[in-house]
mmCIF file of C-alpha atoms in Angstrom:
data_model
loop_
_atom_site.group_PDB
_atom_site.id
_atom_site.type_symbol
_atom_site.label_atom_id
_atom_site.label_comp_id
_atom_site.label_asym_id
_atom_site.label_seq_id
_atom_site.Cartn_x
_atom_site.Cartn_y
_atom_site.Cartn_z
ATOM 1 C CA MET J 1 26.446 1.819 29.348
ATOM 2 C CA SER J 2 22.676 1.316 29.260
ATOM 3 C CA SER J 3 20.420 3.323 26.959
ATOM 4 C CA ILE J 4 17.144 4.468 28.503
ATOM 5 C CA ILE J 5 14.550 5.976 26.167
ATOM 6 C CA LEU J 6 11.425 7.887 27.148
ATOM 7 C CA GLY J 7 8.693 7.644 24.506
ATOM 8 C CA ILE J 8 5.844 10.172 24.198
ATOM 9 C CA GLU J 9 2.707 9.624 22.089
ATOM 10 C CA SER J 10 0.047 12.322 21.517
ATOM 11 C CA SER J 11 -1.056 11.958 17.909
ATOM 12 C CA CYS J 12 -4.806 11.725 18.515
ATOM 13 C CA ASP J 13 -6.825 11.250 21.701
ATOM 14 C CA ASP J 14 -4.534 9.075 23.841
ATOM 15 C CA THR J 15 -1.755 10.602 25.925
ATOM 16 C CA SER J 16 0.911 7.983 26.526
ATOM 17 C CA ALA J 17 4.430 7.727 27.901
ATOM 18 C CA ALA J 18 6.713 4.699 28.085
ATOM 19 C CA VAL J 19 10.246 3.869 29.168
ATOM 20 C CA ILE J 20 12.504 1.231 27.626
ATOM 21 C CA LYS J 21 15.978 0.218 28.779
ATOM 22 C CA ASP J 22 18.273 -1.445 26.250
ATOM 23 C CA GLY J 23 15.215 -2.344 24.177
ATOM 24 C CA ILE J 24 13.226 -3.833 27.078
ATOM 25 C CA LEU J 25 9.922 -2.233 28.103
ATOM 26 C CA LEU J 26 9.832 -1.005 31.700
ATOM 27 C CA SER J 27 6.564 0.959 31.659
ATOM 28 C CA ASN J 28 3.732 2.027 29.362
ATOM 29 C CA VAL J 29 1.140 4.472 30.696
ATOM 30 C CA ILE J 30 -1.918 5.541 28.663
ATOM 31 C CA ALA J 31 -4.532 8.182 29.505
ATOM 32 C CA SER J 32 -7.586 7.879 27.245
ATOM 33 C CA GLN J 33 -10.067 10.687 26.637
ATOM 34 C CA LYS J 34 -13.730 9.827 27.228
ATOM 35 C CA VAL J 35 -15.034 13.294 26.332
ATOM 36 C CA HIS J 36 -15.222 12.441 22.607
ATOM 37 C CA GLU J 37 -17.871 9.753 23.137
ATOM 38 C CA ASN J 38 -20.487 12.504 23.446
ATOM 39 C CA TYR J 39 -19.694 13.785 19.952
ATOM 40 C CA GLY J 40 -19.415 10.531 18.017
ATOM 41 C CA GLY J 41 -15.809 11.213 17.073
ATOM 42 C CA VAL J 42 -12.615 12.947 18.151
ATOM 43 C CA VAL J 43 -12.922 16.741 18.564
ATOM 44 C CA PRO J 44 -9.412 18.108 17.838
ATOM 45 C CA GLU J 45 -9.610 21.131 20.161
ATOM 46 C CA LEU J 46 -10.854 19.049 23.080
ATOM 47 C CA ALA J 47 -8.165 16.455 22.385
ATOM 48 C CA SER J 48 -5.311 18.979 22.513
ATOM 49 C CA ARG J 49 -6.637 20.480 25.754
ATOM 50 C CA ALA J 50 -6.851 17.039 27.356
ATOM 51 C CA HIS J 51 -3.266 16.292 26.283
ATOM 52 C CA GLN J 52 -2.122 19.452 28.076
ATOM 53 C CA GLU J 53 -3.807 18.226 31.259
ATOM 54 C CA ASN J 54 -2.534 14.659 30.986
ATOM 55 C CA ILE J 55 1.020 14.823 29.699
ATOM 56 C CA VAL J 56 2.824 15.818 32.902
ATOM 57 C CA PRO J 57 1.179 13.206 35.173
ATOM 58 C CA VAL J 58 1.434 10.517 32.475
ATOM 59 C CA VAL J 59 5.169 11.065 31.967
ATOM 60 C CA ALA J 60 5.721 11.206 35.734
ATOM 61 C CA GLU J 61 3.852 7.928 36.209
ATOM 62 C CA ALA J 62 5.793 6.214 33.397
ATOM 63 C CA LEU J 63 9.101 7.185 35.013
ATOM 64 C CA LYS J 64 7.859 6.080 38.429
ATOM 65 C CA GLU J 65 6.670 2.678 37.198
ATOM 66 C CA ALA J 66 9.965 2.140 35.389
ATOM 67 C CA GLY J 67 11.951 3.022 38.490
ATOM 68 C CA VAL J 68 13.894 5.578 36.471
ATOM 69 C CA SER J 69 14.659 9.219 37.225
ATOM 70 C CA LYS J 70 14.592 11.833 34.489
ATOM 71 C CA ASP J 71 18.337 12.362 34.936
ATOM 72 C CA GLU J 72 18.997 8.756 33.848
ATOM 73 C CA LEU J 73 17.338 9.200 30.447
ATOM 74 C CA SER J 74 19.521 8.833 27.355
ATOM 75 C CA ALA J 75 17.055 10.362 24.878
ATOM 76 C CA ILE J 76 13.426 11.325 24.343
ATOM 77 C CA ALA J 77 11.440 9.860 21.451
ATOM 78 C CA PHE J 78 8.178 11.527 20.440
ATOM 79 C CA THR J 79 5.519 11.167 17.764
ATOM 80 C CA ARG J 80 6.129 13.957 15.283
ATOM 81 C CA GLY J 81 3.340 12.876 12.931
ATOM 82 C CA PRO J 82 1.041 12.108 11.313
ATOM 83 C CA GLY J 83 -1.954 12.964 13.468
ATOM 84 C CA LEU J 84 -4.009 15.868 14.772
ATOM 85 C CA LEU J 85 -1.768 18.920 14.641
ATOM 86 C CA GLY J 86 -2.981 20.407 17.933
ATOM 87 C CA SER J 87 -2.429 17.111 19.737
ATOM 88 C CA LEU J 88 0.988 16.617 18.187
ATOM 89 C CA LEU J 89 2.033 20.124 19.219
ATOM 90 C CA VAL J 90 1.504 19.249 22.878
ATOM 91 C CA GLY J 91 3.706 16.151 22.763
ATOM 92 C CA THR J 92 6.307 17.780 20.529
ATOM 93 C CA SER J 93 6.597 20.891 22.680
ATOM 94 C CA PHE J 94 6.849 18.878 25.883
ATOM 95 C CA ALA J 95 9.513 16.586 24.423
ATOM 96 C CA LYS J 96 11.557 19.535 23.151
ATOM 97 C CA GLY J 97 11.369 21.328 26.484
ATOM 98 C CA MET J 98 12.426 18.212 28.372
ATOM 99 C CA SER J 99 15.245 17.588 25.892
ATOM 100 C CA ILE J 100 16.577 21.118 26.393
ATOM 101 C CA GLY J 101 16.225 20.939 30.155
ATOM 102 C CA LEU J 102 18.022 17.605 30.456
ATOM 103 C CA GLN J 103 20.435 18.301 27.576
ATOM 104 C CA ILE J 104 19.774 14.919 25.958
ATOM 105 C CA PRO J 105 19.010 14.023 22.315
ATOM 106 C CA LEU J 106 15.564 14.240 20.756
ATOM 107 C CA ILE J 107 14.260 11.517 18.417
ATOM 108 C CA ASP J 108 11.297 12.094 16.105
ATOM 109 C CA VAL J 109 9.134 9.071 15.280
ATOM 110 C CA ASN J 110 6.677 8.454 12.453
ATOM 111 C CA HIS J 111 3.440 7.241 14.058
ATOM 112 C CA LEU J 112 2.728 4.681 11.313
ATOM 113 C CA HIS J 113 6.320 3.483 11.386
ATOM 114 C CA ALA J 114 5.916 2.920 15.133
ATOM 115 C CA HIS J 115 2.801 0.766 14.626
ATOM 116 C CA VAL J 116 4.770 -1.535 12.320
ATOM 117 C CA LEU J 117 7.596 -1.753 14.851
ATOM 118 C CA SER J 118 5.190 -2.463 17.731
ATOM 119 C CA HIS J 119 6.079 -6.138 17.167
ATOM 120 C CA PHE J 120 9.551 -5.357 18.501
ATOM 121 C CA ILE J 121 8.239 -4.301 21.907
ATOM 122 C CA ARG J 122 9.924 -6.710 24.300
ATOM 123 C CA LYS J 123 9.109 -7.247 27.966
ATOM 124 C CA ASN J 124 11.896 -9.787 28.376
ATOM 125 C CA PRO J 125 15.244 -10.211 26.574
ATOM 126 C CA GLU J 126 14.208 -13.654 25.280
ATOM 127 C CA ASP J 127 11.003 -12.410 23.607
ATOM 128 C CA GLU J 128 10.901 -13.234 19.892
ATOM 129 C CA VAL J 129 10.564 -10.555 17.229
ATOM 130 C CA PRO J 130 9.840 -10.690 13.468
ATOM 131 C CA GLU J 131 12.521 -11.361 10.895
ATOM 132 C CA PHE J 132 13.117 -8.818 8.139
ATOM 133 C CA PRO J 133 11.767 -8.550 5.560
ATOM 134 C CA PHE J 134 8.137 -8.994 6.638
ATOM 135 C CA ILE J 135 4.763 -7.709 5.505
ATOM 136 C CA CYS J 136 2.560 -5.748 7.899
ATOM 137 C CA LEU J 137 -1.135 -5.077 7.407
ATOM 138 C CA LEU J 138 -1.535 -1.701 9.102
ATOM 139 C CA VAL J 139 -5.222 -0.988 9.768
ATOM 140 C CA SER J 140 -6.656 1.781 11.930
ATOM 141 C CA GLY J 141 -9.274 4.507 12.004
ATOM 142 C CA GLY J 142 -7.254 6.702 9.681
ATOM 143 C CA ASN J 143 -5.039 4.328 7.719
ATOM 144 C CA SER J 144 -5.218 1.038 5.833
ATOM 145 C CA GLN J 145 -1.876 0.045 4.347
ATOM 146 C CA ILE J 146 0.101 -2.992 3.309
ATOM 147 C CA VAL J 147 3.714 -2.326 4.278
ATOM 148 C CA LEU J 148 6.855 -4.209 3.352
ATOM 149 C CA ALA J 149 9.276 -3.746 6.259
ATOM 150 C CA LYS J 150 12.792 -4.301 4.956
ATOM 151 C CA SER J 151 14.585 -3.067 8.092
ATOM 152 C CA PRO J 152 13.718 -0.898 11.111
ATOM 153 C CA GLY J 153 14.359 2.216 9.046
ATOM 154 C CA GLU J 154 13.349 1.085 5.553
ATOM 155 C CA MET J 155 9.684 0.472 4.745
ATOM 156 C CA GLU J 156 7.765 0.444 1.484
ATOM 157 C CA ILE J 157 4.026 0.962 1.102
ATOM 158 C CA LEU J 158 2.737 -1.710 -1.261
ATOM 159 C CA GLY J 159 -0.904 -0.646 -1.069
ATOM 160 C CA LYS J 160 -3.041 1.896 0.759
ATOM 161 C CA THR J 161 -6.607 3.114 0.971
ATOM 162 C CA ILE J 162 -7.697 5.615 -1.670
ATOM 163 C CA ASP J 163 -10.570 6.909 0.473
ATOM 164 C CA ASP J 164 -11.908 5.694 3.829
ATOM 165 C CA ALA J 165 -9.858 3.443 6.074
ATOM 166 C CA ALA J 166 -11.146 0.158 7.498
ATOM 167 C CA GLY J 167 -11.561 1.708 10.931
ATOM 168 C CA GLU J 168 -13.632 4.539 9.473
ATOM 169 C CA ALA J 169 -15.930 2.024 7.818
ATOM 170 C CA PHE J 170 -16.455 0.270 11.145
ATOM 171 C CA ASP J 171 -17.094 3.493 13.060
ATOM 172 C CA LYS J 172 -19.344 5.194 10.498
ATOM 173 C CA CYS J 173 -21.507 2.132 9.934
ATOM 174 C CA ALA J 174 -21.721 1.585 13.678
ATOM 175 C CA LYS J 175 -22.907 5.164 14.130
ATOM 176 C CA VAL J 176 -25.919 4.727 11.828
ATOM 177 C CA MET J 177 -26.758 1.558 13.759
ATOM 178 C CA GLY J 178 -27.001 3.687 16.890
ATOM 179 C CA LEU J 179 -23.855 2.288 18.522
ATOM 180 C CA PRO J 180 -21.536 4.419 20.715
ATOM 181 C CA TYR J 181 -18.193 5.803 19.549
ATOM 182 C CA PRO J 182 -15.793 4.214 18.837
ATOM 183 C CA GLY J 183 -18.010 1.760 16.988
ATOM 184 C CA GLY J 184 -15.422 -0.855 16.013
ATOM 185 C CA PRO J 185 -15.316 -2.679 19.367
ATOM 186 C CA HIS J 186 -19.140 -2.754 19.504
ATOM 187 C CA ILE J 187 -19.326 -4.240 15.996
ATOM 188 C CA ASP J 188 -16.793 -6.853 17.055
ATOM 189 C CA ARG J 189 -18.817 -7.759 20.160
ATOM 190 C CA LEU J 190 -22.124 -8.048 18.277
ATOM 191 C CA ALA J 191 -20.560 -9.987 15.402
ATOM 192 C CA ALA J 192 -19.650 -12.826 17.762
ATOM 193 C CA THR J 193 -23.299 -13.951 17.886
ATOM 194 C CA GLY J 194 -24.435 -12.922 14.400
ATOM 195 C CA ASP J 195 -24.701 -14.644 11.014
ATOM 196 C CA PRO J 196 -21.876 -13.302 8.805
ATOM 197 C CA ASN J 197 -23.564 -14.560 5.631
ATOM 198 C CA LYS J 198 -27.032 -13.088 6.129
ATOM 199 C CA PHE J 199 -26.369 -9.785 4.331
ATOM 200 C CA LYS J 200 -24.240 -9.027 1.300
ATOM 201 C CA PHE J 201 -22.515 -5.671 0.915
ATOM 202 C CA HIS J 202 -20.544 -4.067 -1.872
ATOM 203 C CA LYS J 203 -16.914 -5.110 -2.362
ATOM 204 C CA PRO J 204 -14.866 -2.634 -4.431
ATOM 205 C CA LYS J 205 -12.849 -3.651 -7.455
ATOM 206 C CA ILE J 206 -9.628 -1.667 -7.192
ATOM 207 C CA SER J 207 -6.570 -2.587 -9.217
ATOM 208 C CA GLY J 208 -3.265 -3.399 -7.610
ATOM 209 C CA LEU J 209 -2.911 -3.553 -3.835
ATOM 210 C CA ASP J 210 -4.817 -0.388 -2.939
ATOM 211 C CA TYR J 211 -7.951 -0.426 -0.771
ATOM 212 C CA SER J 212 -11.302 1.353 -0.886
ATOM 213 C CA PHE J 213 -14.028 1.276 1.753
ATOM 214 C CA SER J 214 -16.299 4.160 0.742
ATOM 215 C CA GLY J 215 -18.412 1.938 -1.533
ATOM 216 C CA LEU J 216 -18.928 -0.584 1.245
ATOM 217 C CA LYS J 217 -20.017 2.184 3.597
ATOM 218 C CA THR J 218 -22.487 3.524 1.006
ATOM 219 C CA SER J 219 -23.982 0.108 0.253
ATOM 220 C CA PHE J 220 -24.414 -0.504 3.986
ATOM 221 C CA LEU J 221 -26.262 2.802 4.404
ATOM 222 C CA TYR J 222 -28.507 2.097 1.400
ATOM 223 C CA ALA J 223 -29.333 -1.363 2.751
ATOM 224 C CA LEU J 224 -30.395 0.124 6.070
ATOM 225 C CA ARG J 225 -32.437 2.855 4.400
ATOM 226 C CA ASP J 226 -34.316 0.468 2.114
ATOM 227 C CA ASN J 227 -35.090 -2.028 4.853
ATOM 228 C CA LEU J 228 -36.105 0.623 7.384
ATOM 229 C CA LYS J 229 -38.773 1.860 4.990
ATOM 230 C CA GLU J 230 -40.517 -1.493 5.263
ATOM 231 C CA ASN J 231 -39.630 -2.274 8.875
ATOM 232 C CA PRO J 232 -38.760 0.512 11.364
ATOM 233 C CA GLU J 233 -37.399 -2.142 13.736
ATOM 234 C CA PHE J 234 -35.037 -3.602 11.131
ATOM 235 C CA ILE J 235 -31.794 -2.528 12.840
ATOM 236 C CA GLU J 236 -32.918 -3.645 16.273
ATOM 237 C CA GLU J 237 -34.084 -7.038 14.981
ATOM 238 C CA ASN J 238 -30.930 -7.667 12.922
ATOM 239 C CA ARG J 239 -28.191 -5.884 14.872
ATOM 240 C CA GLU J 240 -25.957 -8.941 15.412
ATOM 241 C CA ASP J 241 -26.334 -10.191 11.833
ATOM 242 C CA LEU J 242 -25.643 -6.732 10.403
ATOM 243 C CA ALA J 243 -22.508 -6.466 12.532
ATOM 244 C CA ALA J 244 -21.296 -9.934 11.581
ATOM 245 C CA SER J 245 -21.927 -9.396 7.860
ATOM 246 C CA LEU J 246 -20.241 -5.985 7.899
ATOM 247 C CA GLN J 247 -17.223 -7.324 9.751
ATOM 248 C CA LYS J 248 -16.874 -10.286 7.386
ATOM 249 C CA THR J 249 -17.028 -8.011 4.340
ATOM 250 C CA ILE J 250 -14.356 -5.662 5.667
ATOM 251 C CA ILE J 251 -12.086 -8.570 6.559
ATOM 252 C CA ASP J 252 -12.658 -10.166 3.128
ATOM 253 C CA ILE J 253 -11.562 -6.913 1.466
ATOM 254 C CA LEU J 254 -8.464 -6.690 3.648
ATOM 255 C CA MET J 255 -7.471 -10.323 3.118
ATOM 256 C CA GLU J 256 -7.976 -10.329 -0.651
ATOM 257 C CA LYS J 257 -5.296 -7.675 -1.166
ATOM 258 C CA LEU J 258 -3.063 -9.072 1.564
ATOM 259 C CA SER J 259 -3.117 -12.486 -0.107
ATOM 260 C CA LYS J 260 -2.143 -10.879 -3.416
ATOM 261 C CA ALA J 261 0.679 -8.949 -1.728
ATOM 262 C CA LEU J 262 2.097 -12.170 -0.312
ATOM 263 C CA LYS J 263 2.170 -13.707 -3.790
ATOM 264 C CA ASP J 264 3.942 -10.656 -5.207
ATOM 265 C CA TYR J 265 6.311 -10.327 -2.257
ATOM 266 C CA PRO J 266 6.830 -13.748 -0.649
ATOM 267 C CA VAL J 267 7.974 -13.446 2.964
ATOM 268 C CA LYS J 268 8.159 -15.825 5.894
ATOM 269 C CA HIS J 269 6.626 -13.458 8.451
ATOM 270 C CA LEU J 270 3.295 -11.582 8.335
ATOM 271 C CA ALA J 271 2.178 -9.013 10.916
ATOM 272 C CA ILE J 272 -0.822 -6.815 11.674
ATOM 273 C CA GLY J 273 -0.874 -3.491 13.486
ATOM 274 C CA GLY J 274 -3.064 -0.494 14.282
ATOM 275 C CA GLY J 275 -6.337 -0.185 16.161
ATOM 276 C CA VAL J 276 -8.334 -2.507 13.899
ATOM 277 C CA SER J 277 -5.848 -5.300 14.617
ATOM 278 C CA ALA J 278 -7.599 -5.595 17.994
ATOM 279 C CA ASN J 279 -10.683 -6.890 16.151
ATOM 280 C CA SER J 280 -11.295 -10.567 16.941
ATOM 281 C CA GLY J 281 -12.339 -11.403 13.396
ATOM 282 C CA VAL J 282 -9.220 -9.815 11.900
ATOM 283 C CA ARG J 283 -6.945 -11.565 14.369
ATOM 284 C CA ASN J 284 -8.545 -14.971 13.778
ATOM 285 C CA ARG J 285 -8.479 -14.631 9.987
ATOM 286 C CA ILE J 286 -4.818 -13.585 9.979
ATOM 287 C CA ALA J 287 -3.917 -16.543 12.193
ATOM 288 C CA GLU J 288 -5.829 -18.963 9.943
ATOM 289 C CA PHE J 289 -4.334 -17.455 6.798
ATOM 290 C CA CYS J 290 -0.781 -17.772 8.106
ATOM 291 C CA ARG J 291 -1.362 -21.377 9.185
ATOM 292 C CA SER J 292 -2.603 -22.238 5.700
ATOM 293 C CA LYS J 293 0.441 -20.563 4.114
ATOM 294 C CA ARG J 294 2.839 -21.983 6.717
ATOM 295 C CA ILE J 295 4.253 -18.591 7.575
ATOM 296 C CA LYS J 296 4.777 -16.946 10.954
ATOM 297 C CA ALA J 297 1.922 -14.715 12.175
ATOM 298 C CA TRP J 298 2.670 -11.698 14.382
ATOM 299 C CA ILE J 299 -0.431 -10.516 16.230
ATOM 300 C CA PRO J 300 0.206 -7.856 18.893
ATOM 301 C CA GLU J 301 -1.205 -7.744 22.391
ATOM 302 C CA ARG J 302 -4.360 -5.652 22.310
ATOM 303 C CA ILE J 303 -2.787 -2.945 24.484
ATOM 304 C CA PHE J 304 -0.203 -2.392 21.744
ATOM 305 C CA THR J 305 -2.734 -2.190 18.892
ATOM 306 C CA THR J 306 -4.057 1.250 19.819
ATOM 307 C CA ASP J 307 -1.897 4.364 20.123
ATOM 308 C CA ASN J 308 0.751 3.833 22.781
ATOM 309 C CA ALA J 309 4.168 5.174 23.701
ATOM 310 C CA ALA J 310 5.795 1.732 23.964
ATOM 311 C CA MET J 311 5.877 1.525 20.175
ATOM 312 C CA VAL J 312 7.200 5.098 19.953
ATOM 313 C CA ALA J 313 9.997 4.357 22.413
ATOM 314 C CA THR J 314 10.830 1.148 20.526
ATOM 315 C CA ALA J 315 10.993 2.941 17.169
ATOM 316 C CA GLY J 316 13.072 5.623 18.835
ATOM 317 C CA TYR J 317 15.450 3.014 20.235
ATOM 318 C CA PHE J 318 16.320 1.813 16.729
ATOM 319 C CA LYS J 319 17.081 5.390 15.668
ATOM 320 C CA PHE J 320 19.077 5.963 18.862
ATOM 321 C CA LEU J 321 21.351 3.047 18.001
ATOM 322 C CA GLU J 322 22.022 4.712 14.643
ATOM 323 C CA GLY J 323 22.580 8.145 16.194
ATOM 324 C CA ASN J 324 19.658 9.447 14.153
ATOM 325 C CA PHE J 325 18.480 12.416 16.206
ATOM 326 C CA CYS J 326 16.023 15.244 15.593
ATOM 327 C CA ASP J 327 16.806 18.928 15.370
ATOM 328 C CA LEU J 328 14.826 21.155 17.734
ATOM 329 C CA SER J 329 13.650 23.268 14.813
ATOM 330 C CA LYS J 330 11.580 20.462 13.258
ATOM 331 C CA PRO J 331 7.795 21.033 13.593
ATOM 332 C CA PRO J 332 5.118 18.324 13.842
ATOM 333 C CA TYR J 333 3.295 17.264 10.685
ATOM 334 C CA SER J 334 -0.317 16.167 10.251
ATOM 335 C CA ARG J 335 -0.053 14.111 7.055
ATOM 336 C CA VAL J 336 2.657 11.828 5.740
ATOM 337 C CA THR J 337 3.149 8.252 4.577
ATOM 338 C CA ILE J 338 5.710 5.768 5.816
#
């Protein structure tokens, strides 16, 4: 008998629903929220209200695209955390209500866990997937982690940020350059035509495999302040070079620790995940690094780098096979590690 899983994602500002059948993706619908662009960042209250407006039509569209009726569903997987609590409450409440109404199991999914397992999203039965164990560099607006994935349900954090995440560094530096939110994609676009070696920014010296990006952010702000005193047009005249130099520095920081992790934990497969894995510079450097080390690189399609329900449904599918279901009494959580 086939297993059909509905996945629901509402951890931040994207409402998404996806359907997978026996591990194969049938649909993945995402409704993004443009309202936050006016505020330079996600406004939690506005995000939760938008989720309430979007979740019913998004789920309906995902079922329609998949050619599946709600009565055919085997289980519902949902993001329980971490994320914005108000946003998570919308997805959690909807999933619980649908689970009760259809009398089918509920599966809670860790959002970060799902990003790592996004490499197991398959559109066709013959699609390749990573071999366990593998290392995943998980980089987003809120998290920067090096994860050792030992199995679908067993993951170990080898290193993590002790302050800002890589995505925060991109967005905050982009903001002071006058770029729209989210700033990461704009930095990536400008960096393509800039000189990555024109400016030098601070690189932290943190022991072990942990990351830090607050010092980089501060040195970038100081560099702008000092140069603007002498030349008010400094940012405008050097926008591409600033973007390229910033991007190179962030990637250098990420790769230095990732290289060390690979020495400490030799694996044959290396993956990236999270919103920052859509960055062209990150993707190219990972590919080059893996070629030089003769290991397999796993770089997701860009649509699966940001928050999406396909990864939630996939993570839920693994738990479904184990019979690992969620009690209706479990609340969402805003903070947790893998």
